[in-house]
Amino acid sequence: MKLFYAPGACSLGIHVLIEELGLPHEGVLVNLRDGQQFSDDYKAINPKAKVPAIVLDDGTVLTEWIAIANYLAATNPAAQLVPSSPVEAARCNELVAYINGWMHPQGFARIFRPERFAPNPEDKEAVREQGRKIFAEGFDLIEPVLADGREWLLGAFSIADAALFYVSFWAEGRQTIPLPPNVSAHYARMKARPAVARAMEQERLS
Ligand SMILES: N[C@@H](CCC(=O)N[C@@H](CS)C(=O)NCC(=O)O)C(=O)O
């Protein structure tokens, strides 16, 4: 399998899942700062010009964080990366969708790429502030899910933890906003997992 990633991007969460599963893979770095995602070569793989993308050994290309994470869980059922009960599986994807479909594109993207939301350069700081608010509200909403010393979002480690990890990395690792205590403890717990340490080392992150 090939994983197309950018260091510290949302692809880090997929990298963590691949490491958790111990799947042989080749990481292919897409330099987002240089705009490599818009190159013809990369758009031939993912016309949406985003990471992550994975290419399976038979050439099948999969894109979109939620789709890739669910594919990895479904093809490695013993690891139970998505709970087997339908309600718990829905709860898992409820969290993933909120993190990947709201906090990331509406919150963090405003902080990181304000120009995409504000054609007028004078509005950039207001957009960033809006993003910080959306991002912080998201973490506050997740905070009680980890109450009473709950280690992982669904009780056992799941794809939702990998999703929370990549946005926590953006918040605490890149110091965009402080994390509430339970989420911060979850971030520390994630960093202590050997698979996470391996993914971070491969992406040269600390
Ligand atoms: N909906 C996509 C979004 C992926 C996404 O936004 N990836 C970012 C990195 S975190 C990216 O590739 N950005 C490049 C760009 O927007 O130019 C997914 O969940 O996989």
XYZ file of N, CA and C and ligand atoms in Angstrom:
638
model
N 0.838 -1.195 0.000
C 0.000 0.000 0.000
C 0.877 1.251 0.000
N 0.421 2.290 -0.706
C 1.112 3.583 -0.635
C 0.226 4.558 0.115
N 0.837 5.362 0.969
C 0.093 6.429 1.648
C 0.652 7.762 1.174
N -0.197 8.549 0.539
C 0.193 9.906 0.142
C -0.157 10.823 1.303
N 0.865 11.477 1.842
C 0.686 12.250 3.066
C 1.487 13.540 3.008
N 1.141 14.441 3.912
C 1.986 15.614 4.147
C 2.296 15.612 5.640
N 3.530 15.900 6.040
C 3.875 15.824 7.460
C 2.939 16.674 8.322
N 2.328 16.027 9.313
C 1.477 16.754 10.261
C 0.106 17.136 9.729
N -0.229 16.749 8.504
C -1.574 17.050 7.971
C -2.559 15.999 8.492
N -3.809 16.088 8.062
C -4.808 15.127 8.557
C -4.429 13.689 8.192
N -3.588 13.544 7.177
C -3.092 12.210 6.797
C -2.346 11.545 7.948
N -1.887 12.344 8.939
C -1.203 11.772 10.112
C -2.122 10.770 10.831
N -3.416 11.081 10.882
C -4.360 10.161 11.539
C -4.442 8.827 10.813
N -4.387 8.849 9.485
C -4.409 7.602 8.698
C -3.085 6.865 8.877
N -2.007 7.625 8.917
C -0.677 7.034 9.135
C -0.672 6.271 10.466
N -1.266 6.872 11.492
C -1.359 6.227 12.810
C -2.119 4.899 12.690
N -3.239 4.911 11.984
C -4.045 3.677 11.862
C -3.269 2.591 11.114
N -2.551 2.977 10.069
C -1.756 2.000 9.314
C -0.678 1.401 10.216
N -0.060 2.257 11.032
C 0.962 1.763 11.980
C 0.335 0.891 13.057
N -0.839 1.287 13.547
C -1.530 0.473 14.566
C -1.773 -0.935 14.029
N -2.108 -1.017 12.744
C -2.424 -2.314 12.139
C -1.167 -3.054 11.690
N -0.040 -2.378 11.704
C 1.216 -2.993 11.271
C 1.205 -3.347 9.790
N 0.533 -2.542 8.979
C 0.446 -2.842 7.542
C 1.689 -2.344 6.815
N 2.272 -3.194 5.956
C 3.416 -2.702 5.177
C 2.963 -1.560 4.266
N 3.707 -0.496 4.250
C 3.298 0.636 3.410
C 4.504 1.477 3.020
N 4.302 2.192 1.932
C 5.324 3.148 1.495
C 4.707 4.541 1.621
N 5.369 5.406 2.367
C 4.876 6.775 2.497
C 5.376 7.620 1.333
N 4.458 8.348 0.694
C 4.879 9.247 -0.392
C 4.515 10.668 0.037
N 5.546 11.483 0.228
C 5.335 12.838 0.738
C 4.821 13.764 -0.364
N 3.722 14.441 -0.073
C 3.193 15.455 -0.998
C 3.437 16.800 -0.318
N 4.271 17.616 -0.920
C 4.643 18.882 -0.276
C 3.547 19.930 -0.528
N 2.696 20.125 0.480
C 1.559 21.046 0.317
C 2.026 22.490 0.236
N 3.116 22.797 0.972
C 3.616 24.184 0.953
C 4.044 24.594 -0.446
N 4.624 23.625 -1.182
C 5.064 23.920 -2.553
C 3.950 23.727 -3.571
N 2.762 23.351 -3.113
C 1.628 23.177 -4.037
C 1.687 21.891 -4.840
N 2.439 20.907 -4.324
C 2.593 19.644 -5.066
C 1.256 18.906 -5.237
N 0.302 19.219 -4.348
C -1.015 18.570 -4.457
C -1.733 18.946 -5.756
N -1.312 20.096 -6.359
C -1.960 20.549 -7.587
C -1.225 20.075 -8.843
N -0.148 19.309 -8.641
C 0.615 18.842 -9.815
C -0.217 17.828 -10.602
N 0.055 17.732 -11.895
C -0.698 16.776 -12.727
C -0.499 15.354 -12.209
N 0.738 15.070 -11.779
C 1.038 13.708 -11.298
C 0.159 13.354 -10.099
N 0.065 14.303 -9.131
C -0.733 13.971 -7.944
C -2.232 14.000 -8.269
N -2.647 14.927 -9.114
C -4.084 14.990 -9.438
C -4.538 13.781 -10.245
N -3.573 13.080 -10.848
C -3.929 11.816 -11.523
C -4.302 10.765 -10.464
N -3.760 10.929 -9.261
C -4.094 10.012 -8.165
C -5.334 10.518 -7.428
N -5.288 11.769 -6.990
C -6.448 12.353 -6.322
C -6.797 13.686 -6.980
N -7.786 13.679 -7.863
C -8.143 14.909 -8.583
C -8.619 16.020 -7.649
N -8.937 15.665 -6.380
C -9.372 16.687 -5.425
C -8.182 17.446 -4.844
N -6.959 16.993 -5.175
C -5.731 17.684 -4.754
C -5.610 17.782 -3.230
N -5.930 16.698 -2.546
C -5.837 16.662 -1.078
C -5.125 15.389 -0.646
N -4.488 15.453 0.530
C -4.055 14.236 1.209
C -5.031 14.029 2.361
N -5.245 12.800 2.824
C -4.573 11.569 2.430
C -5.211 10.930 1.200
N -4.384 10.101 0.516
C -4.891 9.145 -0.464
C -4.093 7.867 -0.221
N -4.735 6.740 -0.409
C -3.958 5.501 -0.364
C -4.133 4.782 -1.700
N -3.085 4.088 -2.099
C -3.156 3.260 -3.299
C -2.857 1.827 -2.865
N -3.844 0.956 -3.067
C -3.689 -0.443 -2.669
C -2.775 -1.157 -3.656
N -2.333 -2.348 -3.275
C -1.375 -3.072 -4.123
C -1.961 -3.410 -5.496
N -3.307 -3.513 -5.603
C -3.914 -3.789 -6.915
C -4.194 -2.506 -7.702
N -3.730 -1.361 -7.171
C -3.885 -0.093 -7.892
C -5.125 0.703 -7.499
N -5.998 0.117 -6.666
C -7.202 0.842 -6.236
C -6.798 2.079 -5.432
N -7.404 3.221 -5.788
C -7.122 4.465 -5.064
C -8.299 4.780 -4.146
N -8.001 5.084 -2.898
C -9.038 5.521 -1.964
C -8.668 6.900 -1.427
N -9.662 7.776 -1.368
C -9.452 9.120 -0.816
C -10.512 9.378 0.253
N -10.371 10.477 0.951
C -11.260 10.926 2.038
C -10.952 10.157 3.322
N -10.594 10.930 4.337
C -10.178 10.379 5.639
C -11.172 9.346 6.163
N -12.442 9.710 6.161
C -13.457 8.828 6.767
C -13.553 7.512 5.984
N -13.503 7.614 4.669
C -13.602 6.409 3.833
C -12.383 5.514 4.035
N -11.206 6.116 4.074
C -9.974 5.328 4.234
C -9.952 4.653 5.612
N -10.298 5.420 6.645
C -10.277 4.848 8.008
C -11.260 3.676 8.108
N -12.439 3.837 7.540
C -13.423 2.744 7.600
C -12.977 1.552 6.762
N -12.292 1.815 5.642
C -11.754 0.718 4.828
C -10.713 -0.061 5.637
N -9.811 0.661 6.295
C -8.763 -0.015 7.084
C -9.388 -0.844 8.203
N -10.430 -0.302 8.831
C -11.102 -1.030 9.914
C -11.807 -2.271 9.363
N -12.481 -2.121 8.238
C -13.268 -3.242 7.688
C -12.379 -4.372 7.183
N -11.185 -4.026 6.705
C -10.313 -5.069 6.151
C -9.397 -5.689 7.218
N -9.475 -5.146 8.423
C -8.677 -5.699 9.539
C -9.593 -5.843 10.758
N -10.624 -6.684 10.644
C -11.670 -6.693 11.683
C -11.172 -7.085 13.074
N -10.102 -7.894 13.125
C -9.625 -8.343 14.439
C -9.206 -7.153 15.310
N -8.771 -6.074 14.687
C -8.295 -4.924 15.460
C -9.444 -4.101 16.045
N -10.665 -4.340 15.555
C -11.864 -3.640 16.076
C -11.670 -2.120 16.138
N -11.216 -1.574 15.018
C -11.014 -0.118 14.977
C -12.330 0.634 14.832
N -13.382 -0.081 14.446
C -14.762 0.437 14.513
C -15.527 -0.593 15.333
N -16.278 -0.149 16.347
C -16.986 -1.127 17.189
C -17.950 -1.976 16.363
N -18.191 -3.216 16.817
C -19.041 -4.111 16.022
C -20.534 -3.813 16.197
N -20.940 -3.274 17.331
C -22.366 -2.955 17.504
C -22.732 -1.792 16.571
N -23.848 -1.937 15.834
C -24.217 -0.871 14.888
C -24.368 0.506 15.540
N -24.921 0.535 16.749
C -25.091 1.842 17.397
C -23.722 2.426 17.753
N -22.829 1.595 18.303
C -21.499 2.084 18.666
C -20.691 2.459 17.416
N -20.892 1.700 16.327
C -20.213 2.043 15.063
C -20.700 3.401 14.566
N -22.009 3.648 14.717
C -22.558 4.951 14.314
C -22.004 6.043 15.219
N -21.916 5.792 16.524
C -21.340 6.769 17.468
C -19.898 7.109 17.063
N -19.165 6.066 16.665
C -17.770 6.243 16.260
C -17.703 7.181 15.045
N -18.513 6.876 14.040
C -18.477 7.711 12.837
C -19.115 9.088 13.060
N -19.991 9.173 14.055
C -20.569 10.468 14.436
C -19.429 11.398 14.887
N -18.549 10.853 15.726
C -17.411 11.643 16.213
C -16.445 11.968 15.079
N -16.159 10.954 14.255
C -15.209 11.168 13.155
C -15.754 12.236 12.193
N -17.046 12.138 11.885
C -17.648 13.106 10.953
C -17.600 14.516 11.534
N -17.831 14.624 12.831
C -17.802 15.950 13.460
C -16.382 16.542 13.414
N -15.408 15.684 13.729
C -14.012 16.155 13.758
C -13.531 16.465 12.332
N -13.734 15.478 11.429
C -13.184 15.603 10.070
C -14.058 16.474 9.166
N -15.352 16.535 9.465
C -16.258 17.256 8.564
C -16.646 18.636 9.062
N -16.318 18.940 10.316
C -16.662 20.271 10.842
C -15.448 20.974 11.448
N -14.879 20.362 12.516
C -13.763 21.042 13.190
C -12.602 21.312 12.237
N -12.275 20.321 11.414
C -11.143 20.455 10.491
C -11.437 21.494 9.393
N -12.486 21.288 8.562
C -12.633 22.227 7.437
C -13.230 23.585 7.808
N -14.000 23.641 8.900
C -14.609 24.929 9.266
C -13.824 25.656 10.354
N -13.151 24.883 11.223
C -12.384 25.480 12.311
C -10.934 25.690 11.923
N -10.192 24.574 11.839
C -8.748 24.707 11.616
C -8.426 25.369 10.276
N -9.193 25.037 9.245
C -8.892 25.619 7.920
C -8.972 27.147 7.958
N -9.869 27.683 8.797
C -9.950 29.152 8.921
C -8.678 29.730 9.576
N -8.092 28.942 10.505
C -6.885 29.424 11.185
C -5.683 29.321 10.233
N -5.629 28.188 9.526
C -4.448 27.865 8.728
C -4.479 28.509 7.340
N -5.694 28.574 6.775
C -5.795 29.135 5.423
C -6.918 30.182 5.363
N -6.770 31.281 6.120
C -7.849 32.277 6.184
C -8.184 32.871 4.819
N -7.174 32.909 3.938
C -7.397 33.525 2.620
C -8.461 32.797 1.815
N -8.683 31.500 2.136
C -9.703 30.757 1.392
C -11.119 31.155 1.841
N -11.216 31.848 2.988
C -12.523 32.257 3.502
C -12.733 33.758 3.383
N -11.627 34.499 3.207
C -11.705 35.956 3.208
C -10.998 36.527 1.996
N -11.755 36.846 0.944
C -11.110 37.435 -0.238
C -10.418 38.752 0.112
N -10.947 39.452 1.137
C -10.356 40.722 1.541
C -9.286 40.482 2.612
N -8.002 40.778 2.309
C -6.917 40.498 3.265
C -7.146 41.110 4.650
N -7.891 42.228 4.702
C -8.141 42.855 6.015
C -8.991 41.985 6.933
N -9.707 41.042 6.347
C -10.609 40.209 7.160
C -9.919 38.958 7.711
N -8.657 38.774 7.313
C -7.969 37.514 7.662
C -7.960 37.237 9.167
N -7.632 38.249 9.974
C -7.527 37.995 11.425
C -8.889 37.649 12.011
N -9.946 38.297 11.516
C -11.305 37.981 12.007
C -11.669 36.539 11.647
N -11.261 36.105 10.460
C -11.534 34.728 10.032
C -10.766 33.753 10.910
N -9.508 34.066 11.181
C -8.694 33.203 12.068
C -9.360 33.081 13.437
N -9.845 34.208 13.953
C -10.478 34.207 15.275
C -11.745 33.344 15.255
N -12.507 33.470 14.168
C -13.705 32.625 13.982
C -13.307 31.149 14.004
N -12.219 30.833 13.332
C -11.724 29.449 13.267
C -11.325 28.944 14.642
N -10.603 29.802 15.402
C -10.179 29.393 16.759
C -11.404 29.104 17.616
N -12.473 29.902 17.426
C -13.700 29.716 18.220
C -14.371 28.379 17.853
N -14.484 28.118 16.570
C -15.114 26.861 16.116
C -14.302 25.663 16.600
N -12.991 25.783 16.487
C -12.079 24.702 16.891
C -12.220 24.445 18.403
N -12.195 25.524 19.193
C -12.286 25.384 20.657
C -13.650 24.812 21.055
N -14.707 25.273 20.399
C -16.053 24.744 20.716
C -16.123 23.248 20.444
N -15.456 22.819 19.395
C -15.430 21.397 19.051
C -14.779 20.575 20.153
N -13.625 21.042 20.628
C -12.942 20.306 21.706
C -13.790 20.315 22.983
N -14.462 21.443 23.240
C -15.304 21.512 24.450
C -16.453 20.513 24.363
N -16.950 20.293 23.154
C -18.051 19.354 22.965
C -17.594 17.906 23.159
N -16.330 17.643 22.796
C -15.788 16.278 22.928
C -15.324 16.006 24.367
N -14.950 17.079 25.085
C -14.383 16.936 26.438
C -15.200 15.981 27.341
N -16.531 16.132 27.435
C -17.281 15.238 28.339
C -17.304 13.781 27.898
N -17.057 13.512 26.620
C -17.017 12.110 26.146
C -15.859 11.376 26.847
N -14.836 12.138 27.232
C -13.656 11.545 27.874
C -13.671 11.754 29.392
N -14.871 12.040 29.935
C -14.969 12.278 31.396
C -14.753 10.982 32.167
N -14.626 11.098 33.459
C -14.501 9.960 34.393
C -13.328 9.040 34.032
N -12.256 9.623 33.576
C -11.043 8.858 33.289
C -11.156 7.939 32.081
N -12.176 8.164 31.224
C -12.307 7.333 30.019
C -11.086 7.556 29.117
N -10.413 6.468 28.767
C -9.154 6.627 28.027
C -9.360 6.896 26.550
N -10.352 6.186 25.961
C -10.573 6.290 24.513
C -12.030 6.677 24.270
N -12.274 7.329 23.140
C -13.598 7.934 22.929
C -14.744 6.935 23.024
N -14.509 5.724 22.507
C -15.581 4.725 22.510
C -15.356 3.656 23.581
N -14.455 3.925 24.507
C -14.121 2.900 25.499
C -12.863 2.160 25.077
N -12.910 1.537 23.878
C -11.711 0.901 23.311
C -11.172 1.789 22.178
N -9.885 1.666 21.887
C -9.253 2.476 20.842
C -9.976 2.270 19.499
N -10.245 3.359 18.790
C -10.962 3.267 17.508
C -10.452 4.345 16.545
N -11.018 4.335 15.338
C -10.641 5.348 14.340
C -10.956 6.762 14.849
N -11.937 6.869 15.750
C -12.286 8.196 16.292
C -11.119 8.781 17.083
N -10.346 7.918 17.764
C -9.189 8.408 18.523
C -8.111 8.954 17.578
N -7.962 8.300 16.428
C -6.969 8.782 15.453
C -7.409 10.129 14.870
N -8.737 10.298 14.703
C -9.243 11.584 14.191
C -9.017 12.679 15.235
N -9.353 12.352 16.491
C -9.145 13.362 17.545
C -7.658 13.696 17.674
N -6.823 12.691 17.451
C -5.383 12.916 17.593
C -4.870 13.962 16.594
N -5.321 13.866 15.329
C -4.706 14.791 14.364
C -5.143 16.237 14.613
N -6.405 16.416 15.061
C -6.792 17.814 15.360
C -6.160 18.294 16.671
N -5.938 17.357 17.611
C -5.257 17.736 18.869
C -3.815 18.132 18.581
N -3.205 17.437 17.620
C -1.842 17.794 17.218
C -1.823 19.233 16.684
N -2.823 19.572 15.889
C -2.888 20.940 15.354
C -3.090 21.964 16.477
N -3.890 21.576 17.487
C -4.179 22.514 18.578
C -2.987 22.626 19.528
N -2.588 21.484 20.107
C -1.553 21.520 21.144
C -0.145 21.466 20.537
N 0.027 20.575 19.538
C 1.343 20.434 18.925
C 1.766 21.695 18.191
N 0.801 22.362 17.574
C 1.151 23.583 16.839
C 0.729 24.844 17.576
N 0.234 24.626 18.800
C -0.109 25.733 19.703
C -1.073 26.745 19.103
N -2.117 26.252 18.412
C -3.101 27.213 17.893
C -4.135 27.564 18.959
N -4.525 26.571 19.764
C -5.423 26.832 20.905
C -5.107 25.811 22.005
N -5.366 26.172 23.272
C -5.154 25.192 24.348
C -6.255 24.147 24.340
N -5.917 22.916 24.705
C -6.919 21.841 24.756
C -7.522 21.762 26.151
N -8.816 21.413 26.265
C -9.374 21.175 27.598
C -8.717 19.922 28.210
N -8.761 19.779 29.555
C -7.934 18.771 30.233
C -8.106 17.324 29.752
N -9.337 16.856 29.574
C -9.504 15.447 29.177
C -8.954 15.201 27.770
N -9.164 16.167 26.883
C -8.673 16.012 25.504
C -7.144 16.097 25.494
N -6.608 16.963 26.347
C -5.146 17.078 26.437
C -4.544 15.768 26.964
N -5.221 15.147 27.941
C -4.737 13.861 28.474
C -4.834 12.780 27.393
N -5.889 12.837 26.576
C -6.047 11.887 25.460
C -4.896 12.062 24.472
N -4.540 13.304 24.198
C -3.434 13.598 23.269
C -2.126 12.993 23.799
N -1.891 13.157 25.112
C -0.677 12.595 25.719
C -0.706 11.061 25.639
N -1.889 10.479 25.884
C -2.051 9.012 25.818
C -1.775 8.521 24.393
N -2.273 9.272 23.426
C -2.037 8.894 22.019
C -0.544 8.940 21.711
N 0.134 10.002 22.151
C 1.563 10.134 21.834
C 2.390 9.023 22.468
N 1.841 8.419 23.551
C 2.569 7.332 24.228
C 2.387 5.992 23.511
N 1.471 5.918 22.551
C 1.285 4.650 21.823
C 2.450 4.455 20.840
N 3.047 3.267 20.823
C 4.199 3.056 19.924
C 3.865 3.349 18.456
N 2.649 3.003 18.030
C 2.281 3.227 16.618
C 2.267 4.721 16.299
N 1.805 5.515 17.249
C 1.745 6.965 17.045
C 3.174 7.524 16.995
N 4.011 7.024 17.918
C 5.408 7.479 17.937
C 6.084 7.147 16.601
N 5.781 5.953 16.068
C 6.398 5.574 14.778
C 5.917 6.490 13.651
N 4.607 6.750 13.611
C 4.065 7.613 12.548
C 4.673 9.010 12.653
N 4.794 9.514 13.888
C 5.347 10.860 14.064
C 6.825 10.903 13.676
N 7.525 9.849 14.031
C 8.951 9.803 13.687
C 9.127 9.770 12.168
N 8.290 8.933 11.505
C 8.407 8.847 10.044
C 8.087 10.187 9.379
N 7.199 10.979 10.023
C 6.848 12.285 9.450
C 7.742 13.398 10.005
N 8.733 12.982 10.819
C 9.684 13.911 11.450
C 8.977 15.023 12.238
N 8.034 14.578 13.087
C 7.286 15.513 13.933
C 7.656 15.274 15.385
N 7.483 16.311 16.214
C 7.705 16.071 17.645
C 6.547 16.675 18.421
N -12.202 15.820 2.968
C -10.810 15.493 2.832
C -10.018 16.715 3.255
C -8.539 16.478 3.223
C -7.767 17.763 3.439
O -8.314 18.864 3.624
N -6.440 17.608 3.369
C -5.583 18.760 3.487
C -4.448 18.482 4.461
S -5.035 18.321 6.110
C -4.974 19.064 2.139
O -4.599 18.157 1.418
N -4.864 20.350 1.824
C -4.285 20.780 0.612
C -5.026 21.953 0.069
O -6.137 22.231 0.539
O -4.503 22.590 -0.869
C -10.467 14.286 3.701
O -11.097 14.140 4.758
O -9.604 13.471 3.340
